[in-house]
Structure formats: C-alpha cells, structure tokens
Short mmCIF file of C-alpha atoms in Angstrom, two decimals:
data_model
loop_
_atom_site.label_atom_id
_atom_site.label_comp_id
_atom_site.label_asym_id
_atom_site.label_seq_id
_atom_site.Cartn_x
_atom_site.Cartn_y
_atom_site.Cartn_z
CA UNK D 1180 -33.47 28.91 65.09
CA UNK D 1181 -30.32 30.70 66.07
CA UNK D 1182 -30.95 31.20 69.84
CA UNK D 1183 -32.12 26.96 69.83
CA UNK D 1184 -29.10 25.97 68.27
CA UNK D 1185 -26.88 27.89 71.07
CA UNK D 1186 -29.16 26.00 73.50
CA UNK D 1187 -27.34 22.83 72.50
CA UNK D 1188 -23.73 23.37 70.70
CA UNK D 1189 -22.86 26.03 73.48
CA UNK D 1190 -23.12 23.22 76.49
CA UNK D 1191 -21.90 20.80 74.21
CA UNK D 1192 -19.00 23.16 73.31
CA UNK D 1193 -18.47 23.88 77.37
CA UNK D 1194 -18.66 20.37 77.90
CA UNK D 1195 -15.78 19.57 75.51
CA UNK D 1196 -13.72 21.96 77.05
CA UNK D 1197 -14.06 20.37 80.32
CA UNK D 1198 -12.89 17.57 79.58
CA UNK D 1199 -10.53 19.05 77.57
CA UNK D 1200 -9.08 20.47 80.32
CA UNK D 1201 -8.62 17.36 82.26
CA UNK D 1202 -6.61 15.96 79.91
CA UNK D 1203 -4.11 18.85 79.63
CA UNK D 1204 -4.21 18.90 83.53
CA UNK D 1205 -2.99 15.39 83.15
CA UNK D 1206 -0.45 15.91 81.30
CA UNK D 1207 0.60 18.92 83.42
CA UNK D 1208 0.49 16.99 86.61
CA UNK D 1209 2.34 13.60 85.11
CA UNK D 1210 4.95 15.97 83.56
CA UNK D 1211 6.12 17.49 86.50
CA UNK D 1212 6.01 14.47 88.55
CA UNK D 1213 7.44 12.35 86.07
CA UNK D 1214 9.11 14.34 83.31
CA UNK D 1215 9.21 13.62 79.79
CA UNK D 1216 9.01 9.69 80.59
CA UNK D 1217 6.02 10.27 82.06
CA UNK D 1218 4.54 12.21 79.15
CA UNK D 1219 5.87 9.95 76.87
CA UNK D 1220 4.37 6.78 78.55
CA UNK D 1221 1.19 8.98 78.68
CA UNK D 1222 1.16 9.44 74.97
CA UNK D 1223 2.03 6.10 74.12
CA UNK D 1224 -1.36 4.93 76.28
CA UNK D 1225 -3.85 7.66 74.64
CA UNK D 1226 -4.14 5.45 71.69
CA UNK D 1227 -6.21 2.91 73.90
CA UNK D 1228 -8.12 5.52 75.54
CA UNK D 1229 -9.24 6.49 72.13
CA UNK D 1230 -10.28 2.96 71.11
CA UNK D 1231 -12.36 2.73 74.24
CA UNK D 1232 -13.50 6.16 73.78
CA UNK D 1233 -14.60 5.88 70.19
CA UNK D 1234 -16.22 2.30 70.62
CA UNK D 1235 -18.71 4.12 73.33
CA UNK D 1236 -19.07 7.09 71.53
CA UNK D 1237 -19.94 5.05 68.30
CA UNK D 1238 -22.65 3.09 70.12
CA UNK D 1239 -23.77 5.42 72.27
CA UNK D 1240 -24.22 8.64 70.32
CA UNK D 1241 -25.74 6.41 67.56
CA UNK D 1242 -28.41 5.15 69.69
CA UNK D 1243 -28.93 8.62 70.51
CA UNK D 1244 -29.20 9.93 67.15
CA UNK D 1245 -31.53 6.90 66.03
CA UNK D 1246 -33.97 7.30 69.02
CA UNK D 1247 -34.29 11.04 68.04
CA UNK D 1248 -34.99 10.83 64.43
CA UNK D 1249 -37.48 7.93 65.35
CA UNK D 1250 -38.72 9.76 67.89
CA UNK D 1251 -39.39 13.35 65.67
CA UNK D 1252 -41.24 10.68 63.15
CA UNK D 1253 -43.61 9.07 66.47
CA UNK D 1254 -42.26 5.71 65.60
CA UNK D 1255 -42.98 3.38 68.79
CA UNK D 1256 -39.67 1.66 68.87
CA UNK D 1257 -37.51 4.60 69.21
CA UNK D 1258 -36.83 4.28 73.73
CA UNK D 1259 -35.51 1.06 72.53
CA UNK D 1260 -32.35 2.14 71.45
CA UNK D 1261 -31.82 3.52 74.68
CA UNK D 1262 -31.54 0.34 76.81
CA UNK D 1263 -30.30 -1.77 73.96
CA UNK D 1264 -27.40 0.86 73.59
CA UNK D 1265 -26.76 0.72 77.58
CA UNK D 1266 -26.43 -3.31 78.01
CA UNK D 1267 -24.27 -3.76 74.41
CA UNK D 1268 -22.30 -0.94 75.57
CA UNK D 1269 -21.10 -2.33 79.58
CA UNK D 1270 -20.47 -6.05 77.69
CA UNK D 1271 -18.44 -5.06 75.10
CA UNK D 1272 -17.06 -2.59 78.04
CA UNK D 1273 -15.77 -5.70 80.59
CA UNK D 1274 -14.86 -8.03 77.24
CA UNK D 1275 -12.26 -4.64 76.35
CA UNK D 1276 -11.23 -4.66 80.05
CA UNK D 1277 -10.45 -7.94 80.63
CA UNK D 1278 -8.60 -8.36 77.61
CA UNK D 1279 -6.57 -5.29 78.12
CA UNK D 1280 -5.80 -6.07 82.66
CA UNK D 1281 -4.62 -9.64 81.09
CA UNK D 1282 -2.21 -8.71 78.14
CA UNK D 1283 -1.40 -4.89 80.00
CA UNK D 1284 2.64 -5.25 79.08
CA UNK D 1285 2.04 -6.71 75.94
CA UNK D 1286 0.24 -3.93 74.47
CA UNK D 1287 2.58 -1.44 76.38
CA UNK D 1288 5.44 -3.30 74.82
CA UNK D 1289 3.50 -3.04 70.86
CA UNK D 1290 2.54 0.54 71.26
CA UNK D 1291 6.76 1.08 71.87
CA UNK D 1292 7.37 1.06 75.33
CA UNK D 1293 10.84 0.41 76.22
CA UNK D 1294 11.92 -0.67 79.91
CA UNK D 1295 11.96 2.61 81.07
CA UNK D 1296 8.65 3.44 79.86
CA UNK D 1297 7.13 0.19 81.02
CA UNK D 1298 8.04 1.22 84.57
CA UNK D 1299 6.24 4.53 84.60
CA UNK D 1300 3.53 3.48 82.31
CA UNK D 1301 2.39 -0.04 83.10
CA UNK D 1302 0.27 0.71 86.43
CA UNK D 1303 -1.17 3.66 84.72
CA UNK D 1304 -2.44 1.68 81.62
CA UNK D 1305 -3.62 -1.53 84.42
CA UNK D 1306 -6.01 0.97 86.60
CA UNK D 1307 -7.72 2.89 84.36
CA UNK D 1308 -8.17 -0.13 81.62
CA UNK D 1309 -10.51 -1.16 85.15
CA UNK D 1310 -12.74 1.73 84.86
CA UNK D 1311 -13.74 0.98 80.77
CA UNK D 1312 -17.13 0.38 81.21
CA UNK D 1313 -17.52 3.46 82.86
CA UNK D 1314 -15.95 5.31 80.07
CA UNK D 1315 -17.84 3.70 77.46
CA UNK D 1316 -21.48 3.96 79.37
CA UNK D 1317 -20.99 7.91 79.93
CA UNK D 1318 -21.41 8.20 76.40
CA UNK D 1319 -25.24 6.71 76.25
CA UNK D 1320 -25.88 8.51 79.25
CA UNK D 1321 -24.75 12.30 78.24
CA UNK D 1322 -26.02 11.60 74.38
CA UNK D 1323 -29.58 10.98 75.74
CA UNK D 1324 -29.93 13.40 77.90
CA UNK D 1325 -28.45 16.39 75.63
CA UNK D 1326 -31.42 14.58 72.50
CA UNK D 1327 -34.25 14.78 75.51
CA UNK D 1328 -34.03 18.46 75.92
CA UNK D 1329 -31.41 18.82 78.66
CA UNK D 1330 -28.23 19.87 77.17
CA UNK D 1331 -27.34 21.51 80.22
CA UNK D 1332 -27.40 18.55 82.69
CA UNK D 1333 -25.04 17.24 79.74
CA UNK D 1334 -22.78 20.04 80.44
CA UNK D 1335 -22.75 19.76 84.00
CA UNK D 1336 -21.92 16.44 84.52
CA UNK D 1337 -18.87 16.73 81.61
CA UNK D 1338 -17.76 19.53 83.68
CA UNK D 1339 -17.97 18.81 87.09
CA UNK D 1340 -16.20 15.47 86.44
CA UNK D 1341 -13.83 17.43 84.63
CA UNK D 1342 -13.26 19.58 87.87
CA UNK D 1343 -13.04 16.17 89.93
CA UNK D 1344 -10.61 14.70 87.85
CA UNK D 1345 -7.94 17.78 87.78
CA UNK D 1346 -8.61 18.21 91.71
CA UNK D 1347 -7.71 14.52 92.21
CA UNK D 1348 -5.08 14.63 90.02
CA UNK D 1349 -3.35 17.01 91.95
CA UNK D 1350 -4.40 14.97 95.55
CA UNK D 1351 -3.58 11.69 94.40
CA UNK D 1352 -0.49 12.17 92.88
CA UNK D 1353 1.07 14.98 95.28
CA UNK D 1354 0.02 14.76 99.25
CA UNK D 1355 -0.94 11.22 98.65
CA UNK D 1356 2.04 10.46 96.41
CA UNK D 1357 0.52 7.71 94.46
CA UNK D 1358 2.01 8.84 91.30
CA UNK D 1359 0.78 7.64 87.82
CA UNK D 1360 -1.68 5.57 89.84
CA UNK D 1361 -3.13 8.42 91.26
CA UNK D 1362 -3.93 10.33 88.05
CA UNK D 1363 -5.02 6.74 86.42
CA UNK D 1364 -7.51 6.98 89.31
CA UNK D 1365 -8.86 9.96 89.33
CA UNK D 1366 -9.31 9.97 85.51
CA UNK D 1367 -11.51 6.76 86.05
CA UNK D 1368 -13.17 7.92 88.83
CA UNK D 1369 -14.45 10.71 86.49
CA UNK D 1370 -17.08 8.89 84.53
CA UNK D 1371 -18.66 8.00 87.31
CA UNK D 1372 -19.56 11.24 88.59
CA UNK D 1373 -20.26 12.11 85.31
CA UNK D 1374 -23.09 9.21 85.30
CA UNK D 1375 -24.04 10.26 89.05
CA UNK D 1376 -25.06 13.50 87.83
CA UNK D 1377 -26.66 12.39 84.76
CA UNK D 1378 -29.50 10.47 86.90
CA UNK D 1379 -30.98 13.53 87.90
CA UNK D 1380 -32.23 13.94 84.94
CA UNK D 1381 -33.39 10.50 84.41
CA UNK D 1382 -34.97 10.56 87.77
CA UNK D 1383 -36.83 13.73 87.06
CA UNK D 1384 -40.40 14.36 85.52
CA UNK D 1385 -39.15 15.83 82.82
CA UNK D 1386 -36.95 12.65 81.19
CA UNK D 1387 -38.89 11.51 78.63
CA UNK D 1388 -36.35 8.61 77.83
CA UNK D 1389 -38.43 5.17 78.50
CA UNK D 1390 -36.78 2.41 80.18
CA UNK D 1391 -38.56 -0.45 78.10
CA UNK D 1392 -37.96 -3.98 78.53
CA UNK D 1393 -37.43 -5.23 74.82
CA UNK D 1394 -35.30 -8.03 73.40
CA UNK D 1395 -31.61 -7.18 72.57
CA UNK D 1396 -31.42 -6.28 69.03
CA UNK D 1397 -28.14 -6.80 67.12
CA UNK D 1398 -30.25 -4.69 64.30
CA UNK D 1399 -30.39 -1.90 66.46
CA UNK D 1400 -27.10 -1.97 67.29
CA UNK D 1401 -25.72 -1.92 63.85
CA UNK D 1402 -28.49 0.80 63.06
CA UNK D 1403 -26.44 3.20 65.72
CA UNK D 1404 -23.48 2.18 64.90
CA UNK D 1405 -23.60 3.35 61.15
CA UNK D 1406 -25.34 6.81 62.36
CA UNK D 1407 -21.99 6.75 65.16
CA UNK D 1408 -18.94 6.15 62.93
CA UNK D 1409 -18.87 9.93 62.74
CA UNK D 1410 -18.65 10.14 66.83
CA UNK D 1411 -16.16 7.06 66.04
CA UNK D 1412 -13.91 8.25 63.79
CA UNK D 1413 -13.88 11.78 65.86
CA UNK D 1414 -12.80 10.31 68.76
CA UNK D 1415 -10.11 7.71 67.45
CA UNK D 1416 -8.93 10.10 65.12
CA UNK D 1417 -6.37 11.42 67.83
CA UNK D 1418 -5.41 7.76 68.26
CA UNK D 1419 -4.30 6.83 65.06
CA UNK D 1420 -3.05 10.30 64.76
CA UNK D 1421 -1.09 9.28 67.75
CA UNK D 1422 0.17 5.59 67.10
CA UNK D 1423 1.53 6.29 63.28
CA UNK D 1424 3.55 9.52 65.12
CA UNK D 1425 4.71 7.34 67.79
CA UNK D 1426 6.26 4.32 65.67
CA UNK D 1427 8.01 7.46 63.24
CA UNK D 1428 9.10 9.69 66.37
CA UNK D 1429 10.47 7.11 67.84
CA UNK D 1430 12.61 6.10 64.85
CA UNK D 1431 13.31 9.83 64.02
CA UNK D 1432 14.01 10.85 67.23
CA UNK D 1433 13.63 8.30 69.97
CA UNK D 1434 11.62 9.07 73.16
CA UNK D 1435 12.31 12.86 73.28
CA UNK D 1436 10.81 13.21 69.83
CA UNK D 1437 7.50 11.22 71.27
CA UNK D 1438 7.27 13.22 74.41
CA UNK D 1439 7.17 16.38 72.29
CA UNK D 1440 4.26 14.89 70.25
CA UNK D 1441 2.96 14.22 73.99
CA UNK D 1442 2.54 18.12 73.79
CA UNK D 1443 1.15 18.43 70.23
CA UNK D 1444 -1.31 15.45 71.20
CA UNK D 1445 -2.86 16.85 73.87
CA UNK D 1446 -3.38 20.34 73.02
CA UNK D 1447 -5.09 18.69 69.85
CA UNK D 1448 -7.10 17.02 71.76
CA UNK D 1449 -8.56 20.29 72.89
CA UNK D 1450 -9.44 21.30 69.37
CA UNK D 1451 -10.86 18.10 68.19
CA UNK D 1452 -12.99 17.88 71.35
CA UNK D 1453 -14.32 21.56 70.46
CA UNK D 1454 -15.15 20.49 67.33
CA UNK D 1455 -16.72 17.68 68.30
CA UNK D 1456 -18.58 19.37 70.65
CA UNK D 1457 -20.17 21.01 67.70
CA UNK D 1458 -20.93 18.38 65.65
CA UNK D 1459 -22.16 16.69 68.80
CA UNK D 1460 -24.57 20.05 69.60
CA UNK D 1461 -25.87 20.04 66.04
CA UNK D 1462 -27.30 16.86 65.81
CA UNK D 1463 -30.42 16.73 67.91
CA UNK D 1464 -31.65 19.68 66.06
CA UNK D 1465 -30.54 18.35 62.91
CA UNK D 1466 -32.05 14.98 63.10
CA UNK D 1467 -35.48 16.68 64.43
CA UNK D 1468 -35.52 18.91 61.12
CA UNK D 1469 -34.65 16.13 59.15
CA UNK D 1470 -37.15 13.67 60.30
CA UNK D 1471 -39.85 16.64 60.05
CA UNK D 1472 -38.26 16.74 56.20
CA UNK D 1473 -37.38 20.57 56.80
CA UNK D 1474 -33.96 20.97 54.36
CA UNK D 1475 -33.57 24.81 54.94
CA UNK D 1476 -33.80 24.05 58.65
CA UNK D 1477 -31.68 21.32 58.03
CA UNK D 1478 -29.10 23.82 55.66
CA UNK D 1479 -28.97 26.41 58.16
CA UNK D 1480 -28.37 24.07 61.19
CA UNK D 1481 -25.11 23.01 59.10
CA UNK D 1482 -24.01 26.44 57.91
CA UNK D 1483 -24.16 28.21 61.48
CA UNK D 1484 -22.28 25.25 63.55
CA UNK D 1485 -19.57 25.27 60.12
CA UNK D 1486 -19.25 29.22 60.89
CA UNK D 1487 -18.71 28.37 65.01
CA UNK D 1488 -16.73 25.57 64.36
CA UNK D 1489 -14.41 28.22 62.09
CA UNK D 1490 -14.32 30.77 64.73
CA UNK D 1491 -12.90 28.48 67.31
CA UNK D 1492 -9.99 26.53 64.98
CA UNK D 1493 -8.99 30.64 64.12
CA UNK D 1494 -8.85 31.33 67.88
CA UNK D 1495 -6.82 28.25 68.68
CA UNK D 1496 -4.68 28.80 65.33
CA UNK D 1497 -4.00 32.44 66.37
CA UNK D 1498 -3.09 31.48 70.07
CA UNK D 1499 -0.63 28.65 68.95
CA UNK D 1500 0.98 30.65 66.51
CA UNK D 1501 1.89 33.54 68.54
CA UNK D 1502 2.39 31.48 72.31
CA UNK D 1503 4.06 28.63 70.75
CA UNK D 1504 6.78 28.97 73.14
CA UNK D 1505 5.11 29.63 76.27
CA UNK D 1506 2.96 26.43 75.37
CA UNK D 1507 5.61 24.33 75.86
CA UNK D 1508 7.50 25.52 78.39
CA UNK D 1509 4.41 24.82 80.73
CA UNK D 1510 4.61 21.00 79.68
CA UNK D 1511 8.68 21.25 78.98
CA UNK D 1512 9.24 21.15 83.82
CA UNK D 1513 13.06 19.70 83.01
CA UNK D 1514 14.16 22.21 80.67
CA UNK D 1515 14.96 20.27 77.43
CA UNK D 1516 16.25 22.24 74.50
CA UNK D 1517 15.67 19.36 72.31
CA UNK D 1518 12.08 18.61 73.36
CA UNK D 1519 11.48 22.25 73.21
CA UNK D 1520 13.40 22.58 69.75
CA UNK D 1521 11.06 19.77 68.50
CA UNK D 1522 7.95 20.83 69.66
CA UNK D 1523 7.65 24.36 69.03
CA UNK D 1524 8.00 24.38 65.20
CA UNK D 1525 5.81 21.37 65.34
CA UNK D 1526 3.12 23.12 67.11
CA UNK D 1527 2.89 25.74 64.61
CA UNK D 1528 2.78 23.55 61.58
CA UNK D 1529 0.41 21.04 63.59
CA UNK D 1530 -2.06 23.32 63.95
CA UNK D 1531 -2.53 25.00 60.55
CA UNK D 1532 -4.98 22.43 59.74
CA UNK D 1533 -7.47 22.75 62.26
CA UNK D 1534 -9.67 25.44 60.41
CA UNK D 1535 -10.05 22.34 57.60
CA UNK D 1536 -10.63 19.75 60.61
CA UNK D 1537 -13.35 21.95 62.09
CA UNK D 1538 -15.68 21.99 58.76
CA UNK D 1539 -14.67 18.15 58.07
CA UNK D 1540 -15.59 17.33 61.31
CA UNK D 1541 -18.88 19.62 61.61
CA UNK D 1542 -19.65 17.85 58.07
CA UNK D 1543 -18.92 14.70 59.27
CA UNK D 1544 -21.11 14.69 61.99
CA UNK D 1545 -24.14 16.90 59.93
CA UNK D 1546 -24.47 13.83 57.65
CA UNK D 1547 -24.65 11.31 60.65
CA UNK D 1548 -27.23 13.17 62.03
CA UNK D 1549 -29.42 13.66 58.78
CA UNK D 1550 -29.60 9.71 58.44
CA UNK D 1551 -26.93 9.91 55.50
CA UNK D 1552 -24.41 7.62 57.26
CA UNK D 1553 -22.03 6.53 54.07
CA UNK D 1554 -21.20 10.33 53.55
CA UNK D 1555 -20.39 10.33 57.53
CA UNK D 1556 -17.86 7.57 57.36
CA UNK D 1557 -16.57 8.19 53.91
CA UNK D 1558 -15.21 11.68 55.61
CA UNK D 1559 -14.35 10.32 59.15
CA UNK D 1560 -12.73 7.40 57.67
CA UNK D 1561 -10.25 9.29 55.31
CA UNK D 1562 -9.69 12.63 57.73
CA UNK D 1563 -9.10 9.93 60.86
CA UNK D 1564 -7.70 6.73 59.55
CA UNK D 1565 -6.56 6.39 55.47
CA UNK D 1566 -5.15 9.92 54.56
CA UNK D 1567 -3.40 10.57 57.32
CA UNK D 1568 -1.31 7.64 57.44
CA UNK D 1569 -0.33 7.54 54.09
CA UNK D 1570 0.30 11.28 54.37
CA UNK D 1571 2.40 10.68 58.00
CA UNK D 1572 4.58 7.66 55.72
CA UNK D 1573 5.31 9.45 52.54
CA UNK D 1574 5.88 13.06 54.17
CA UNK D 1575 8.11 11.18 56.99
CA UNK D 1576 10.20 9.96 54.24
CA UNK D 1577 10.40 13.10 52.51
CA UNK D 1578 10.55 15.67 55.05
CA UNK D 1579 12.13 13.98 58.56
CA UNK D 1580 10.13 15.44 61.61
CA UNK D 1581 9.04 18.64 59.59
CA UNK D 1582 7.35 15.96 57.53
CA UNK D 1583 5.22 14.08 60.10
CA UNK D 1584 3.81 18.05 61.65
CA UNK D 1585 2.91 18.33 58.49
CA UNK D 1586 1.10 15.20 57.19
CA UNK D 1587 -1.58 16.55 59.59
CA UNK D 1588 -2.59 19.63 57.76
CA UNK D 1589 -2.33 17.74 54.34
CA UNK D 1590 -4.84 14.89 55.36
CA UNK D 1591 -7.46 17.64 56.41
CA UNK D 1592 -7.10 19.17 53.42
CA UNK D 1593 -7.46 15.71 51.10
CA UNK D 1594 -10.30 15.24 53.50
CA UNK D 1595 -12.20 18.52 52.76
CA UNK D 1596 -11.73 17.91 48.43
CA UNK D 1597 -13.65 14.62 49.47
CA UNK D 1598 -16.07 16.90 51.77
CA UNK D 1599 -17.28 18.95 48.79
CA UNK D 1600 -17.49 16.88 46.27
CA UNK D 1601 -20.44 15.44 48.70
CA UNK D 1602 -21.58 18.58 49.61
CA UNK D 1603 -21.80 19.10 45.70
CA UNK D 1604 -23.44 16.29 45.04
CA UNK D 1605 -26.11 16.20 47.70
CA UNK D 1606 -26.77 19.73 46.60
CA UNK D 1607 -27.35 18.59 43.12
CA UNK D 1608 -29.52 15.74 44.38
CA UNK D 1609 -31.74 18.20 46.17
CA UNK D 1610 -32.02 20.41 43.09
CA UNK D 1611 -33.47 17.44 40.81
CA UNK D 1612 -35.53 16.73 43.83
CA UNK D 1613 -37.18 20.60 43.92
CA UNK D 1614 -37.77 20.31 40.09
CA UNK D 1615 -39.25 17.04 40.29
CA UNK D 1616 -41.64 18.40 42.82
CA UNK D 1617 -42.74 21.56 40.71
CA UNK D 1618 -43.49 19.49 38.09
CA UNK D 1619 -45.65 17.25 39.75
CA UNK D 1620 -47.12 20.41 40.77
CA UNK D 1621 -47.72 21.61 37.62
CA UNK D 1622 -49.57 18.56 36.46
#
C-alpha cells in the first residue's frame, strides 16, 4: 500500500513543484526587469489565472475522478467522461478568452490597477488571456493520465514545461527584450508542451483511456464538477486569497503594500501547489479502494498523504521562519525598506497556517475522491472563499497590515474545526454501519 501510494503523490508532489517553480521564476524575472510595478501588476493579474485555473481543474480532475471510480466498479460509461470533459472544457476555454481579450483594461482597472500599473500590466494580462484553453485542457489531459496508471508521464510533462517556461522567461524578456510580453508568452506556451508530452501516453499501447464518440452530457459534466470543487476551490483559493489582500493593501498601504503581498502570494503558491499535489496523488488510489468498498484501504490512503502533507507545510514553515529575510531580498532587486519592512513580518505570520492548510486541503480532496462531494466543498468553500474573507475584513479593521497576515492562519484554523466535525461524523457513520453488519450477521 505504502510503496503504491508513493507511485502517485511523489510525481504528483514533483509535478507541483515544477510548476511551482515557474511561477516564482516569474516573479523573479518580472521583478528585476520591472521592479515592484511589475510585481505588483503581476499580483493584481494572478486572480484571473486562478479563475481559469480552477474552472479546468474543476472539470477536468472531476472527469478524472468520475471515470476512475466508474471504471474500478466496470461500469461501461466511464471513457465518457473523458471526451465529454475535453470538448466542455476548450468551449468554456475560448467563451473565458474572448471575454477577457475584449474587456482586458476593464478588468485591469476592477482588480486596482492604476495608470502606472495598466502600462506594465495590460499586455501581460492580453497575451496570456490568448492561451486559456490551453491552460484549462492541460488539466483533463495530466488528470487522466496520472488515473490510467502513468503518474510519471504526469510528472514529466508538469516539469518539463515548467523548465520551458523559466528558460523562456529568461530569453524572452532579456536578449529578446520583449518584457512582460515575453514572460506572458512563455507562460502560455507552457501548456502546450505540457499537452505535447502528454500524447505519448495516449498514443501508446498502454493508454487505456477510450476515445468514444458519445453525445455531450451536461449530466456528466455536473457529475465532475461536484467530485472537482475540491481541485476548484484549491486552485482559486490563492485568488481570492489574493483579490480581498489587494483591495485592503492597497488602502493600507498603496502599491508597495501589494507588491509585498506579490512576495507572500507567490511563495504560497508553492505550498498550496504541494499540497495539492497530494490531494491530487491520493485520489486515484482512493477512488479505486472506494469503489472496491475497501474503508481501511480507504483510511490509510487518507492518514499517510495527511502525515506527507504535514511534513512538507513543517519544512516550508521552518524555512520561512528562519530565511525570512533572505526570501525577500531575492524578490526585493530595488532595495525598498518599506517593501522589505512589510513583507518580512508578513511572511512569518503568513505562513503559520500552512500545517492546518495541508490537512484541510488533503481532507478536502480525500472526500472528493471517495464520492462524498458535499464534505469536499463544505471544506474548500469555507478554507478558500467564506472564512477567509470575513477573517481578512474584521482582522484588517482590527489589526492594520498585521491583521490581514494574519486572517490567513485564522481561516485555516476555522476551516479545520469544520474538518473534524466531518471527520467525526463520518467516523460515527461507519461505526453504526460495522454494527449493523454484525448483526445481520448474527441473525
């Protein structure tokens, strides 16, 4: 059981951190060719890339999870979800696109860009809102492949587009000199070697995915998205996270306060993705077991990726804590004492509540892949939309910046008195079940 469950959260975990590290490259690159404008008209954009992130992952992952479950119980529908998940996913992609390339400085302008900001950010938000489907479909395409038995391939292609995207970063926007443009580009250029790669497995004789022809099925959609609000809410956590900070920042401490958060944001990122990459890993394993109806497969599936999950948020913690400093004077290239004076402290506090993320998260995504999708979004929803903004409103008001660091750790842990009252319950649920059983038994 152990060494099977490495098989899939370790390249799931890898993956993460490649693209992971894309993003911090990003904001390495665009802070020392731009500054702290161009961080802060980076972190002003990442809401968007969440939305589009977590409307593929929702539909994508879903379909996964759905096509193995039905596929661990021989049900003949379950390749299905596969192409029904790939043509839902690229509409939805070019309706997102075209509304976003037509109202670009609009939602630049919302989201709190000012005319300084519109000037660095506007071409970067334009080119890669072009390459959405692409960012959308890569989620069907790795989620399928890592529930058919090749969580390596997975791994490959989210880490070789990784590398791609940090080389290009550095051509584009240096020797070529194309700027924000340039990393826009090679960011959504990325997906597309992801997808590239991924055919190699669907090419193969070992893909056992089916490309069916069956109607379009707005049931099977809504089937994978209620197993996928978990992958959702995971991946526009960070968002929403990121637009409440922006609107207080800005009114606590103007631009310099937001390009700070541009730090905190994106080394989050990294953590979230980690965990996610757990969660992610668990779930074709879990969904087999459950579908086979094994719960102490199913118990120690959740318990092991919890304990990983643990390990990692005490690394990061520990590395935050004690290089706090060095952190952001990587990202800091002018030499601002206030960005550095805002930042550091917030750092620290930030990032006390990722151990509590990682089990909500790993939780989170446990339930979504044992079919029990109301206990999924009832976590995601509170961890990634409803406690943190109240928490982010009233700890603003009470505490100034100190208070909006902080309404991070206290949402997590809101989240996790929610999380165990569940786990609770569905223990107690199982119990009756047991005794209900023996006494049948009995008789």
């Amino acid at each position: 059981m152990k060494t099977k469950l490495g098989r899939y959260i370790v390249p799931s975990v890898l993956a993460t951190v490649g693209t992971s590290c894309y993003t911090l490259a990003d904001t390495f690159f665009i802070s020392l060719a731009e500054g702290a404008n161009g961080i802060t008209a980076l972190n002003l954009v990442l809401p968007i890339y969440g939305l589009i992130f977590a409307i593929g992952a929702m539909i994508g992952i879903g379909s996964a999870t759905c096509y193995s479950l039905k596929k661990s119980r021989g049900e003949a529908d379950a390749d299905a979800f596969f192409i029904n998940s790939i043509v839902f996913t690229a509409v939805i992609g070019v309706i997102l696109m075209t509304v976003g390339l037509v109202f670009a400085r609009q939602i630049l302008a919302v989201l709190g860009a000012d005319d300084t900001i519109m000037a660095v950010g506007l071409d970067y938000l334009k080119t890669f809102l072009i390459f959405t489907p692409f960012f959308m479909l890569n989620y069907t395409f790795t989620a399928f492949i890592r529930n058919d038995g090749a969580p390596n391939i997975a791994m490959a292609a989210t880490i070789i587009s990784g590398v791609f995207n940090i080389v290009f970063d550095y051509v584009f926007m240096f020797p070529m000199g194309l700027g924000m443009f340039g990393a826009a580009l090679a960011t959504g250029v990325s997906p597309v070697v992801s997808m590239l790669i991924c055919l190699i497995h669907y090419l193969s004789k070992k893909n056992n995915v089916r490309l069916v022809r069956v109607k379009l099925s707005f049931r099977r959609l809504f089937s994978a998205c209620s197993l996928g609000v978990s992958a959702f809410v995971g991946e526009i956590t960070m968002s929403v996270t990121t637009l409440v900070f922006n609107f207080l920042l800005l009114a606590i401490g103007g631009n310099t306060a937001v390009a700070a958060y541009g730090v905190i944001a994106n080394l989050a990122v990294v953590a979230i993705a980690l965990f996610n990459g757990v969660s992610q890993g668990l779930q074709p394993m879990a969904s087999a077991l459950h579908g086979q109806g094994d719960a102490a497969g199913e118990k120690s599936v959740l318990v092991k990726s919890a304990a990983v999950a643990l390990v990692i948020a005490a690394v990061l913690l520990a590395v935050t804590l004690i290089f706090a400093r060095q952190i952001v004077a990587i990202f800091n290239t002018e030499g601002s004492e206030q960005l550095f004076n805002y930042a550091v402290p917030g750092i620290k506090l930030y990032f006390t509540g990722f151990p509590l993320a990682a089990v909500n998260v790993v939780f989170a995504g446990f339930y979504a892949a044992t079919g029990r999708g109301r206990a999924s979004s009832l976590i995601s929803v509170t961890r990634g939309i409803i406690a943190i903004i109240l928490c982010a409103f009233i700890m603003s008001e009470l505490l100034g910046i100190t208070g909006v660091w902080l309404s991070f750790p206290a949402a997590e842990v809101i989240t996790l008195v929610i999380t165990l009252v569940l786990l609770r319950k569905t223990a107690s649920v199982k119990s009756k079940e047991t005794k209900n059983e023996k006494q049948v038994n009995k008789e």
